[in-house]
């Protein structure tokens, strides 16, 4: 009872009994110290040998349904693993030390991705139709005007996923949009694609 499935092995054991709500990879899979594991109240790093607590100050304990969403954002030669959920504003981990809340008063969100050299967050601060994005190549800049509301349908935003460096999908409960980088005052153009049932959770989308 409780043995790993065939083909799997147990890499570590910890006394933490809280639910895991997110796992993220910083940078590429061949980097050391690149895996972060988030439970409802604690952040861990895993380097293939050691599990270390990296929660840091300011983390707000989360409900089991407030999934921790993570993405890598490169700035100034450093790969930062960014984490957010609906209880925590965007937090960052550079691969050493602890997670910390990013500078610039970032939002919280239901999901996070990177497109056009900007961090994109959906459903920030309890606003179910809103998309919010950072400054260009700057995870610490969050102007209050960097927003768009996708309100063509009544469903709330659930998830976002980058298709490539300049396009990303936005998934609502009842519709799908595509965001595209554009050379204009507003950095993104949002196109309504289809009214269709969306994902139940950001975790069900496969990269």
PDB file of N, CA and C in Angstrom, residues 78-176:
ATOM      1  N   UNK A  78      18.822  36.571 -15.650  1.00  0.00           N
ATOM      2  CA  UNK A  78      18.368  35.646 -14.614  1.00  0.00           C
ATOM      3  C   UNK A  78      17.008  35.079 -14.982  1.00  0.00           C
ATOM      4  N   UNK A  79      16.860  33.774 -14.802  1.00  0.00           N
ATOM      5  CA  UNK A  79      15.560  33.135 -14.979  1.00  0.00           C
ATOM      6  C   UNK A  79      14.823  33.157 -13.642  1.00  0.00           C
ATOM      7  N   UNK A  80      13.706  33.868 -13.593  1.00  0.00           N
ATOM      8  CA  UNK A  80      12.881  33.934 -12.397  1.00  0.00           C
ATOM      9  C   UNK A  80      11.680  33.015 -12.557  1.00  0.00           C
ATOM     10  N   UNK A  81      11.429  32.186 -11.564  1.00  0.00           N
ATOM     11  CA  UNK A  81      10.196  31.421 -11.549  1.00  0.00           C
ATOM     12  C   UNK A  81       9.155  32.274 -10.846  1.00  0.00           C
ATOM     13  N   UNK A  82       8.113  32.651 -11.579  1.00  0.00           N
ATOM     14  CA  UNK A  82       7.046  33.481 -11.023  1.00  0.00           C
ATOM     15  C   UNK A  82       5.885  32.593 -10.608  1.00  0.00           C
ATOM     16  N   UNK A  83       5.296  32.912  -9.484  1.00  0.00           N
ATOM     17  CA  UNK A  83       4.186  32.128  -8.914  1.00  0.00           C
ATOM     18  C   UNK A  83       3.066  33.068  -8.520  1.00  0.00           C
ATOM     19  N   UNK A  84       1.839  32.666  -8.803  1.00  0.00           N
ATOM     20  CA  UNK A  84       0.696  33.409  -8.315  1.00  0.00           C
ATOM     21  C   UNK A  84      -0.488  32.475  -8.134  1.00  0.00           C
ATOM     22  N   UNK A  85      -1.427  32.894  -7.321  1.00  0.00           N
ATOM     23  CA  UNK A  85      -2.756  32.287  -7.248  1.00  0.00           C
ATOM     24  C   UNK A  85      -3.705  33.371  -6.755  1.00  0.00           C
ATOM     25  N   UNK A  86      -4.931  32.995  -6.460  1.00  0.00           N
ATOM     26  CA  UNK A  86      -5.898  34.030  -6.092  1.00  0.00           C
ATOM     27  C   UNK A  86      -5.768  34.489  -4.648  1.00  0.00           C
ATOM     28  N   UNK A  87      -4.782  33.933  -3.924  1.00  0.00           N
ATOM     29  CA  UNK A  87      -4.487  34.416  -2.581  1.00  0.00           C
ATOM     30  C   UNK A  87      -3.196  35.217  -2.518  1.00  0.00           C
ATOM     31  N   UNK A  88      -2.336  35.079  -3.546  1.00  0.00           N
ATOM     32  CA  UNK A  88      -1.013  35.690  -3.499  1.00  0.00           C
ATOM     33  C   UNK A  88      -0.702  36.482  -4.755  1.00  0.00           C
ATOM     34  N   UNK A  89      -0.239  37.726  -4.556  1.00  0.00           N
ATOM     35  CA  UNK A  89       0.291  38.498  -5.666  1.00  0.00           C
ATOM     36  C   UNK A  89       1.521  37.790  -6.222  1.00  0.00           C
ATOM     37  N   UNK A  90       1.923  38.154  -7.434  1.00  0.00           N
ATOM     38  CA  UNK A  90       3.026  37.471  -8.109  1.00  0.00           C
ATOM     39  C   UNK A  90       4.273  37.454  -7.222  1.00  0.00           C
ATOM     40  N   UNK A  91       4.802  36.244  -7.024  1.00  0.00           N
ATOM     41  CA  UNK A  91       6.018  36.035  -6.253  1.00  0.00           C
ATOM     42  C   UNK A  91       7.096  35.493  -7.185  1.00  0.00           C
ATOM     43  N   UNK A  92       8.361  35.627  -6.784  1.00  0.00           N
ATOM     44  CA  UNK A  92       9.450  35.226  -7.669  1.00  0.00           C
ATOM     45  C   UNK A  92      10.542  34.476  -6.911  1.00  0.00           C
ATOM     46  N   UNK A  93      11.188  33.574  -7.652  1.00  0.00           N
ATOM     47  CA  UNK A  93      12.305  32.799  -7.111  1.00  0.00           C
ATOM     48  C   UNK A  93      13.374  32.692  -8.191  1.00  0.00           C
ATOM     49  N   UNK A  94      14.601  33.213  -7.928  1.00  0.00           N
ATOM     50  CA  UNK A  94      15.661  33.193  -8.932  1.00  0.00           C
ATOM     51  C   UNK A  94      16.506  31.926  -8.927  1.00  0.00           C
ATOM     52  N   UNK A  95      16.103  30.931  -8.149  1.00  0.00           N
ATOM     53  CA  UNK A  95      16.858  29.693  -8.069  1.00  0.00           C
ATOM     54  C   UNK A  95      17.723  29.577  -6.841  1.00  0.00           C
ATOM     55  N   UNK A  96      17.845  30.672  -6.097  1.00  0.00           N
ATOM     56  CA  UNK A  96      18.548  30.670  -4.823  1.00  0.00           C
ATOM     57  C   UNK A  96      17.701  31.425  -3.808  1.00  0.00           C
ATOM     58  N   UNK A  97      17.951  31.174  -2.522  1.00  0.00           N
ATOM     59  CA  UNK A  97      17.189  31.874  -1.497  1.00  0.00           C
ATOM     60  C   UNK A  97      15.731  31.468  -1.489  1.00  0.00           C
ATOM     61  N   UNK A  98      14.882  32.411  -1.106  1.00  0.00           N
ATOM     62  CA  UNK A  98      13.456  32.141  -0.950  1.00  0.00           C
ATOM     63  C   UNK A  98      12.620  32.872  -1.988  1.00  0.00           C
ATOM     64  N   UNK A  99      11.382  32.444  -2.127  1.00  0.00           N
ATOM     65  CA  UNK A  99      10.399  33.219  -2.874  1.00  0.00           C
ATOM     66  C   UNK A  99      10.190  34.564  -2.175  1.00  0.00           C
ATOM     67  N   UNK A 100       9.900  35.585  -2.962  1.00  0.00           N
ATOM     68  CA  UNK A 100       9.547  36.904  -2.428  1.00  0.00           C
ATOM     69  C   UNK A 100       8.530  37.527  -3.371  1.00  0.00           C
ATOM     70  N   UNK A 101       7.675  38.379  -2.826  1.00  0.00           N
ATOM     71  CA  UNK A 101       6.720  39.093  -3.671  1.00  0.00           C
ATOM     72  C   UNK A 101       7.471  40.029  -4.607  1.00  0.00           C
ATOM     73  N   UNK A 102       7.149  39.993  -5.883  1.00  0.00           N
ATOM     74  CA  UNK A 102       7.822  40.858  -6.857  1.00  0.00           C
ATOM     75  C   UNK A 102       7.556  42.319  -6.538  1.00  0.00           C
ATOM     76  N   UNK A 103       8.493  43.168  -6.912  1.00  0.00           N
ATOM     77  CA  UNK A 103       8.331  44.603  -6.722  1.00  0.00           C
ATOM     78  C   UNK A 103       7.291  45.141  -7.698  1.00  0.00           C
ATOM     79  N   UNK A 104       6.850  46.376  -7.450  1.00  0.00           N
ATOM     80  CA  UNK A 104       5.956  47.039  -8.383  1.00  0.00           C
ATOM     81  C   UNK A 104       4.486  46.794  -8.179  1.00  0.00           C
ATOM     82  N   UNK A 105       4.092  46.298  -7.010  1.00  0.00           N
ATOM     83  CA  UNK A 105       2.691  46.037  -6.683  1.00  0.00           C
ATOM     84  C   UNK A 105       2.018  45.153  -7.735  1.00  0.00           C
ATOM     85  N   UNK A 106       2.507  43.942  -7.911  1.00  0.00           N
ATOM     86  CA  UNK A 106       1.891  43.046  -8.896  1.00  0.00           C
ATOM     87  C   UNK A 106       0.537  42.543  -8.413  1.00  0.00           C
ATOM     88  N   UNK A 107      -0.294  42.044  -9.319  1.00  0.00           N
ATOM     89  CA  UNK A 107      -1.602  41.519  -8.932  1.00  0.00           C
ATOM     90  C   UNK A 107      -1.496  40.051  -8.514  1.00  0.00           C
ATOM     91  N   UNK A 108      -2.567  39.545  -7.938  1.00  0.00           N
ATOM     92  CA  UNK A 108      -2.730  38.096  -7.855  1.00  0.00           C
ATOM     93  C   UNK A 108      -3.453  37.638  -9.121  1.00  0.00           C
ATOM     94  N   UNK A 109      -3.654  36.343  -9.261  1.00  0.00           N
ATOM     95  CA  UNK A 109      -4.348  35.887 -10.464  1.00  0.00           C
ATOM     96  C   UNK A 109      -4.640  34.409 -10.424  1.00  0.00           C
ATOM     97  N   UNK A 110      -5.522  33.999 -11.314  1.00  0.00           N
ATOM     98  CA  UNK A 110      -5.889  32.590 -11.402  1.00  0.00           C
ATOM     99  C   UNK A 110      -4.912  31.813 -12.277  1.00  0.00           C
ATOM    100  N   UNK A 111      -4.257  32.506 -13.239  1.00  0.00           N
ATOM    101  CA  UNK A 111      -3.250  31.858 -14.068  1.00  0.00           C
ATOM    102  C   UNK A 111      -2.278  32.921 -14.553  1.00  0.00           C
ATOM    103  N   UNK A 112      -1.131  32.443 -15.075  1.00  0.00           N
ATOM    104  CA  UNK A 112      -0.049  33.352 -15.465  1.00  0.00           C
ATOM    105  C   UNK A 112       0.670  32.755 -16.665  1.00  0.00           C
ATOM    106  N   UNK A 113       1.108  33.615 -17.588  1.00  0.00           N
ATOM    107  CA  UNK A 113       1.917  33.175 -18.716  1.00  0.00           C
ATOM    108  C   UNK A 113       2.803  34.337 -19.141  1.00  0.00           C
ATOM    109  N   UNK A 114       3.655  34.102 -20.146  1.00  0.00           N
ATOM    110  CA  UNK A 114       4.545  35.136 -20.667  1.00  0.00           C
ATOM    111  C   UNK A 114       4.330  35.239 -22.168  1.00  0.00           C
ATOM    112  N   UNK A 115       4.155  36.462 -22.655  1.00  0.00           N
ATOM    113  CA  UNK A 115       3.999  36.712 -24.091  1.00  0.00           C
ATOM    114  C   UNK A 115       4.501  38.109 -24.397  1.00  0.00           C
ATOM    115  N   UNK A 116       5.167  38.269 -25.533  1.00  0.00           N
ATOM    116  CA  UNK A 116       5.659  39.578 -25.917  1.00  0.00           C
ATOM    117  C   UNK A 116       6.600  40.191 -24.903  1.00  0.00           C
ATOM    118  N   UNK A 117       7.367  39.367 -24.197  1.00  0.00           N
ATOM    119  CA  UNK A 117       8.293  39.839 -23.153  1.00  0.00           C
ATOM    120  C   UNK A 117       7.570  40.557 -22.024  1.00  0.00           C
ATOM    121  N   UNK A 118       6.351  40.136 -21.759  1.00  0.00           N
ATOM    122  CA  UNK A 118       5.569  40.661 -20.637  1.00  0.00           C
ATOM    123  C   UNK A 118       4.970  39.498 -19.858  1.00  0.00           C
ATOM    124  N   UNK A 119       4.780  39.712 -18.572  1.00  0.00           N
ATOM    125  CA  UNK A 119       4.070  38.751 -17.732  1.00  0.00           C
ATOM    126  C   UNK A 119       2.577  39.040 -17.859  1.00  0.00           C
ATOM    127  N   UNK A 120       1.798  38.011 -18.102  1.00  0.00           N
ATOM    128  CA  UNK A 120       0.354  38.163 -18.283  1.00  0.00           C
ATOM    129  C   UNK A 120      -0.361  37.387 -17.174  1.00  0.00           C
ATOM    130  N   UNK A 121      -1.315  38.036 -16.511  1.00  0.00           N
ATOM    131  CA  UNK A 121      -2.094  37.419 -15.436  1.00  0.00           C
ATOM    132  C   UNK A 121      -3.569  37.551 -15.765  1.00  0.00           C
ATOM    133  N   UNK A 122      -4.335  36.489 -15.532  1.00  0.00           N
ATOM    134  CA  UNK A 122      -5.784  36.552 -15.758  1.00  0.00           C
ATOM    135  C   UNK A 122      -6.524  36.443 -14.432  1.00  0.00           C
ATOM    136  N   UNK A 123      -7.720  37.043 -14.412  1.00  0.00           N
ATOM    137  CA  UNK A 123      -8.602  37.060 -13.228  1.00  0.00           C
ATOM    138  C   UNK A 123      -7.880  37.667 -12.020  1.00  0.00           C
ATOM    139  N   UNK A 124      -7.287  38.876 -12.166  1.00  0.00           N
ATOM    140  CA  UNK A 124      -6.591  39.491 -11.036  1.00  0.00           C
ATOM    141  C   UNK A 124      -7.550  40.161 -10.069  1.00  0.00           C
ATOM    142  N   UNK A 125      -7.239  40.082  -8.802  1.00  0.00           N
ATOM    143  CA  UNK A 125      -7.932  40.858  -7.765  1.00  0.00           C
ATOM    144  C   UNK A 125      -9.447  40.719  -7.829  1.00  0.00           C
ATOM    145  N   UNK A 126      -9.934  39.507  -8.111  1.00  0.00           N
ATOM    146  CA  UNK A 126     -11.364  39.251  -8.114  1.00  0.00           C
ATOM    147  C   UNK A 126     -12.110  39.801  -9.304  1.00  0.00           C
ATOM    148  N   UNK A 127     -11.404  40.159 -10.375  1.00  0.00           N
ATOM    149  CA  UNK A 127     -12.036  40.708 -11.581  1.00  0.00           C
ATOM    150  C   UNK A 127     -12.082  39.609 -12.642  1.00  0.00           C
ATOM    151  N   UNK A 128     -13.205  38.931 -12.822  1.00  0.00           N
ATOM    152  CA  UNK A 128     -13.244  37.681 -13.592  1.00  0.00           C
ATOM    153  C   UNK A 128     -13.047  37.822 -15.093  1.00  0.00           C
ATOM    154  N   UNK A 129     -13.216  39.023 -15.661  1.00  0.00           N
ATOM    155  CA  UNK A 129     -13.055  39.206 -17.104  1.00  0.00           C
ATOM    156  C   UNK A 129     -11.706  39.830 -17.461  1.00  0.00           C
ATOM    157  N   UNK A 130     -10.917  40.186 -16.464  1.00  0.00           N
ATOM    158  CA  UNK A 130      -9.749  41.046 -16.709  1.00  0.00           C
ATOM    159  C   UNK A 130      -8.481  40.263 -17.026  1.00  0.00           C
ATOM    160  N   UNK A 131      -7.718  40.839 -17.970  1.00  0.00           N
ATOM    161  CA  UNK A 131      -6.349  40.420 -18.267  1.00  0.00           C
ATOM    162  C   UNK A 131      -5.440  41.584 -17.883  1.00  0.00           C
ATOM    163  N   UNK A 132      -4.355  41.288 -17.195  1.00  0.00           N
ATOM    164  CA  UNK A 132      -3.423  42.347 -16.795  1.00  0.00           C
ATOM    165  C   UNK A 132      -2.007  41.934 -17.166  1.00  0.00           C
ATOM    166  N   UNK A 133      -1.177  42.895 -17.575  1.00  0.00           N
ATOM    167  CA  UNK A 133       0.170  42.555 -17.998  1.00  0.00           C
ATOM    168  C   UNK A 133       1.191  43.552 -17.455  1.00  0.00           C
ATOM    169  N   UNK A 134       2.443  43.071 -17.379  1.00  0.00           N
ATOM    170  CA  UNK A 134       3.544  43.863 -16.835  1.00  0.00           C
ATOM    171  C   UNK A 134       4.116  44.792 -17.891  1.00  0.00           C
ATOM    172  N   UNK A 135       5.104  45.579 -17.491  1.00  0.00           N
ATOM    173  CA  UNK A 135       5.852  46.384 -18.442  1.00  0.00           C
ATOM    174  C   UNK A 135       6.692  45.505 -19.356  1.00  0.00           C
ATOM    175  N   UNK A 136       7.199  46.094 -20.423  1.00  0.00           N
ATOM    176  CA  UNK A 136       7.995  45.353 -21.405  1.00  0.00           C
ATOM    177  C   UNK A 136       9.319  44.928 -20.780  1.00  0.00           C
ATOM    178  N   UNK A 137       9.584  43.629 -20.816  1.00  0.00           N
ATOM    179  CA  UNK A 137      10.804  43.049 -20.244  1.00  0.00           C
ATOM    180  C   UNK A 137      11.008  43.448 -18.785  1.00  0.00           C
ATOM    181  N   UNK A 138       9.929  43.625 -18.053  1.00  0.00           N
ATOM    182  CA  UNK A 138      10.045  44.092 -16.668  1.00  0.00           C
ATOM    183  C   UNK A 138       8.964  43.474 -15.797  1.00  0.00           C
ATOM    184  N   UNK A 139       9.351  42.489 -15.014  1.00  0.00           N
ATOM    185  CA  UNK A 139       8.406  41.817 -14.127  1.00  0.00           C
ATOM    186  C   UNK A 139       8.023  42.676 -12.928  1.00  0.00           C
ATOM    187  N   UNK A 140       8.728  43.790 -12.718  1.00  0.00           N
ATOM    188  CA  UNK A 140       8.494  44.635 -11.544  1.00  0.00           C
ATOM    189  C   UNK A 140       7.673  45.875 -11.870  1.00  0.00           C
ATOM    190  N   UNK A 141       7.188  45.991 -13.096  1.00  0.00           N
ATOM    191  CA  UNK A 141       6.386  47.151 -13.498  1.00  0.00           C
ATOM    192  C   UNK A 141       4.975  46.693 -13.833  1.00  0.00           C
ATOM    193  N   UNK A 142       3.985  47.239 -13.107  1.00  0.00           N
ATOM    194  CA  UNK A 142       2.593  46.845 -13.312  1.00  0.00           C
ATOM    195  C   UNK A 142       1.693  48.082 -13.369  1.00  0.00           C
ATOM    196  N   UNK A 143       1.796  48.865 -14.458  1.00  0.00           N
ATOM    197  CA  UNK A 143       0.927  50.041 -14.575  1.00  0.00           C
ATOM    198  C   UNK A 143      -0.547  49.657 -14.483  1.00  0.00           C
ATOM    199  N   UNK A 144      -1.317  50.478 -13.808  1.00  0.00           N
ATOM    200  CA  UNK A 144      -2.738  50.165 -13.603  1.00  0.00           C
ATOM    201  C   UNK A 144      -3.529  50.181 -14.896  1.00  0.00           C
ATOM    202  N   UNK A 145      -2.985  50.824 -15.946  1.00  0.00           N
ATOM    203  CA  UNK A 145      -3.695  50.896 -17.227  1.00  0.00           C
ATOM    204  C   UNK A 145      -3.383  49.705 -18.138  1.00  0.00           C
ATOM    205  N   UNK A 146      -2.488  48.834 -17.730  1.00  0.00           N
ATOM    206  CA  UNK A 146      -2.139  47.668 -18.557  1.00  0.00           C
ATOM    207  C   UNK A 146      -3.156  46.551 -18.354  1.00  0.00           C
ATOM    208  N   UNK A 147      -4.362  46.796 -18.839  1.00  0.00           N
ATOM    209  CA  UNK A 147      -5.450  45.841 -18.630  1.00  0.00           C
ATOM    210  C   UNK A 147      -6.357  45.783 -19.848  1.00  0.00           C
ATOM    211  N   UNK A 148      -7.089  44.689 -19.928  1.00  0.00           N
ATOM    212  CA  UNK A 148      -8.178  44.548 -20.901  1.00  0.00           C
ATOM    213  C   UNK A 148      -9.253  43.685 -20.262  1.00  0.00           C
ATOM    214  N   UNK A 149     -10.510  43.979 -20.540  1.00  0.00           N
ATOM    215  CA  UNK A 149     -11.622  43.203 -20.018  1.00  0.00           C
ATOM    216  C   UNK A 149     -12.295  42.451 -21.164  1.00  0.00           C
ATOM    217  N   UNK A 150     -12.280  41.125 -21.070  1.00  0.00           N
ATOM    218  CA  UNK A 150     -12.879  40.275 -22.096  1.00  0.00           C
ATOM    219  C   UNK A 150     -14.284  39.903 -21.647  1.00  0.00           C
ATOM    220  N   UNK A 151     -15.227  40.790 -21.925  1.00  0.00           N
ATOM    221  CA  UNK A 151     -16.569  40.683 -21.368  1.00  0.00           C
ATOM    222  C   UNK A 151     -17.630  40.377 -22.417  1.00  0.00           C
ATOM    223  N   UNK A 152     -17.242  39.782 -23.539  1.00  0.00           N
ATOM    224  CA  UNK A 152     -18.227  39.438 -24.565  1.00  0.00           C
ATOM    225  C   UNK A 152     -19.170  38.340 -24.101  1.00  0.00           C
ATOM    226  N   UNK A 153     -18.711  37.520 -23.162  1.00  0.00           N
ATOM    227  CA  UNK A 153     -19.543  36.475 -22.580  1.00  0.00           C
ATOM    228  C   UNK A 153     -19.506  36.615 -21.062  1.00  0.00           C
ATOM    229  N   UNK A 154     -20.419  35.933 -20.388  1.00  0.00           N
ATOM    230  CA  UNK A 154     -20.541  36.098 -18.936  1.00  0.00           C
ATOM    231  C   UNK A 154     -19.594  35.198 -18.150  1.00  0.00           C
ATOM    232  N   UNK A 155     -18.960  34.231 -18.809  1.00  0.00           N
ATOM    233  CA  UNK A 155     -18.075  33.320 -18.107  1.00  0.00           C
ATOM    234  C   UNK A 155     -16.802  34.003 -17.638  1.00  0.00           C
ATOM    235  N   UNK A 156     -16.261  33.520 -16.516  1.00  0.00           N
ATOM    236  CA  UNK A 156     -15.028  34.072 -15.954  1.00  0.00           C
ATOM    237  C   UNK A 156     -13.809  33.480 -16.660  1.00  0.00           C
ATOM    238  N   UNK A 157     -12.719  34.229 -16.657  1.00  0.00           N
ATOM    239  CA  UNK A 157     -11.455  33.711 -17.158  1.00  0.00           C
ATOM    240  C   UNK A 157     -10.958  32.594 -16.249  1.00  0.00           C
ATOM    241  N   UNK A 158     -10.428  31.544 -16.865  1.00  0.00           N
ATOM    242  CA  UNK A 158      -9.945  30.380 -16.121  1.00  0.00           C
ATOM    243  C   UNK A 158      -8.449  30.188 -16.297  1.00  0.00           C
ATOM    244  N   UNK A 159      -7.931  30.409 -17.523  1.00  0.00           N
ATOM    245  CA  UNK A 159      -6.543  30.047 -17.791  1.00  0.00           C
ATOM    246  C   UNK A 159      -5.982  30.850 -18.955  1.00  0.00           C
ATOM    247  N   UNK A 160      -4.650  30.856 -19.056  1.00  0.00           N
ATOM    248  CA  UNK A 160      -3.957  31.424 -20.207  1.00  0.00           C
ATOM    249  C   UNK A 160      -2.755  30.543 -20.516  1.00  0.00           C
ATOM    250  N   UNK A 161      -2.405  30.449 -21.799  1.00  0.00           N
ATOM    251  CA  UNK A 161      -1.256  29.647 -22.220  1.00  0.00           C
ATOM    252  C   UNK A 161      -0.588  30.303 -23.414  1.00  0.00           C
ATOM    253  N   UNK A 162       0.739  30.418 -23.363  1.00  0.00           N
ATOM    254  CA  UNK A 162       1.489  30.931 -24.504  1.00  0.00           C
ATOM    255  C   UNK A 162       1.564  29.867 -25.588  1.00  0.00           C
ATOM    256  N   UNK A 163       1.283  30.265 -26.839  1.00  0.00           N
ATOM    257  CA  UNK A 163       1.458  29.383 -27.993  1.00  0.00           C
ATOM    258  C   UNK A 163       2.861  29.526 -28.570  1.00  0.00           C
ATOM    259  N   UNK A 164       3.469  30.678 -28.323  1.00  0.00           N
ATOM    260  CA  UNK A 164       4.790  31.021 -28.824  1.00  0.00           C
ATOM    261  C   UNK A 164       5.178  32.341 -28.183  1.00  0.00           C
ATOM    262  N   UNK A 165       6.241  32.983 -28.660  1.00  0.00           N
ATOM    263  CA  UNK A 165       6.669  34.230 -28.012  1.00  0.00           C
ATOM    264  C   UNK A 165       5.700  35.393 -28.169  1.00  0.00           C
ATOM    265  N   UNK A 166       4.829  35.348 -29.178  1.00  0.00           N
ATOM    266  CA  UNK A 166       3.981  36.509 -29.468  1.00  0.00           C
ATOM    267  C   UNK A 166       2.490  36.230 -29.474  1.00  0.00           C
ATOM    268  N   UNK A 167       2.067  35.020 -29.168  1.00  0.00           N
ATOM    269  CA  UNK A 167       0.637  34.717 -29.124  1.00  0.00           C
ATOM    270  C   UNK A 167       0.325  33.861 -27.912  1.00  0.00           C
ATOM    271  N   UNK A 168      -0.902  34.002 -27.414  1.00  0.00           N
ATOM    272  CA  UNK A 168      -1.317  33.195 -26.267  1.00  0.00           C
ATOM    273  C   UNK A 168      -2.828  33.010 -26.282  1.00  0.00           C
ATOM    274  N   UNK A 169      -3.268  31.908 -25.708  1.00  0.00           N
ATOM    275  CA  UNK A 169      -4.684  31.628 -25.604  1.00  0.00           C
ATOM    276  C   UNK A 169      -5.225  32.056 -24.259  1.00  0.00           C
ATOM    277  N   UNK A 170      -6.470  32.509 -24.254  1.00  0.00           N
ATOM    278  CA  UNK A 170      -7.173  32.885 -23.032  1.00  0.00           C
ATOM    279  C   UNK A 170      -8.472  32.099 -22.990  1.00  0.00           C
ATOM    280  N   UNK A 171      -8.649  31.369 -21.916  1.00  0.00           N
ATOM    281  CA  UNK A 171      -9.755  30.428 -21.810  1.00  0.00           C
ATOM    282  C   UNK A 171     -10.709  30.872 -20.707  1.00  0.00           C
ATOM    283  N   UNK A 172     -11.963  31.121 -21.114  1.00  0.00           N
ATOM    284  CA  UNK A 172     -13.000  31.453 -20.147  1.00  0.00           C
ATOM    285  C   UNK A 172     -13.850  30.210 -19.880  1.00  0.00           C
ATOM    286  N   UNK A 173     -14.777  30.345 -18.978  1.00  0.00           N
ATOM    287  CA  UNK A 173     -15.682  29.230 -18.701  1.00  0.00           C
ATOM    288  C   UNK A 173     -16.539  28.883 -19.919  1.00  0.00           C
ATOM    289  N   UNK A 174     -16.717  29.873 -20.794  1.00  0.00           N
ATOM    290  CA  UNK A 174     -17.640  29.669 -21.908  1.00  0.00           C
ATOM    291  C   UNK A 174     -17.126  30.195 -23.247  1.00  0.00           C
ATOM    292  N   UNK A 175     -15.839  30.488 -23.348  1.00  0.00           N
ATOM    293  CA  UNK A 175     -15.325  31.057 -24.590  1.00  0.00           C
ATOM    294  C   UNK A 175     -13.804  30.964 -24.635  1.00  0.00           C
ATOM    295  N   UNK A 176     -13.263  31.156 -25.839  1.00  0.00           N
ATOM    296  CA  UNK A 176     -11.820  31.160 -26.055  1.00  0.00           C
ATOM    297  C   UNK A 176     -11.433  32.421 -26.827  1.00  0.00           C
TER     298      UNK A 176
END
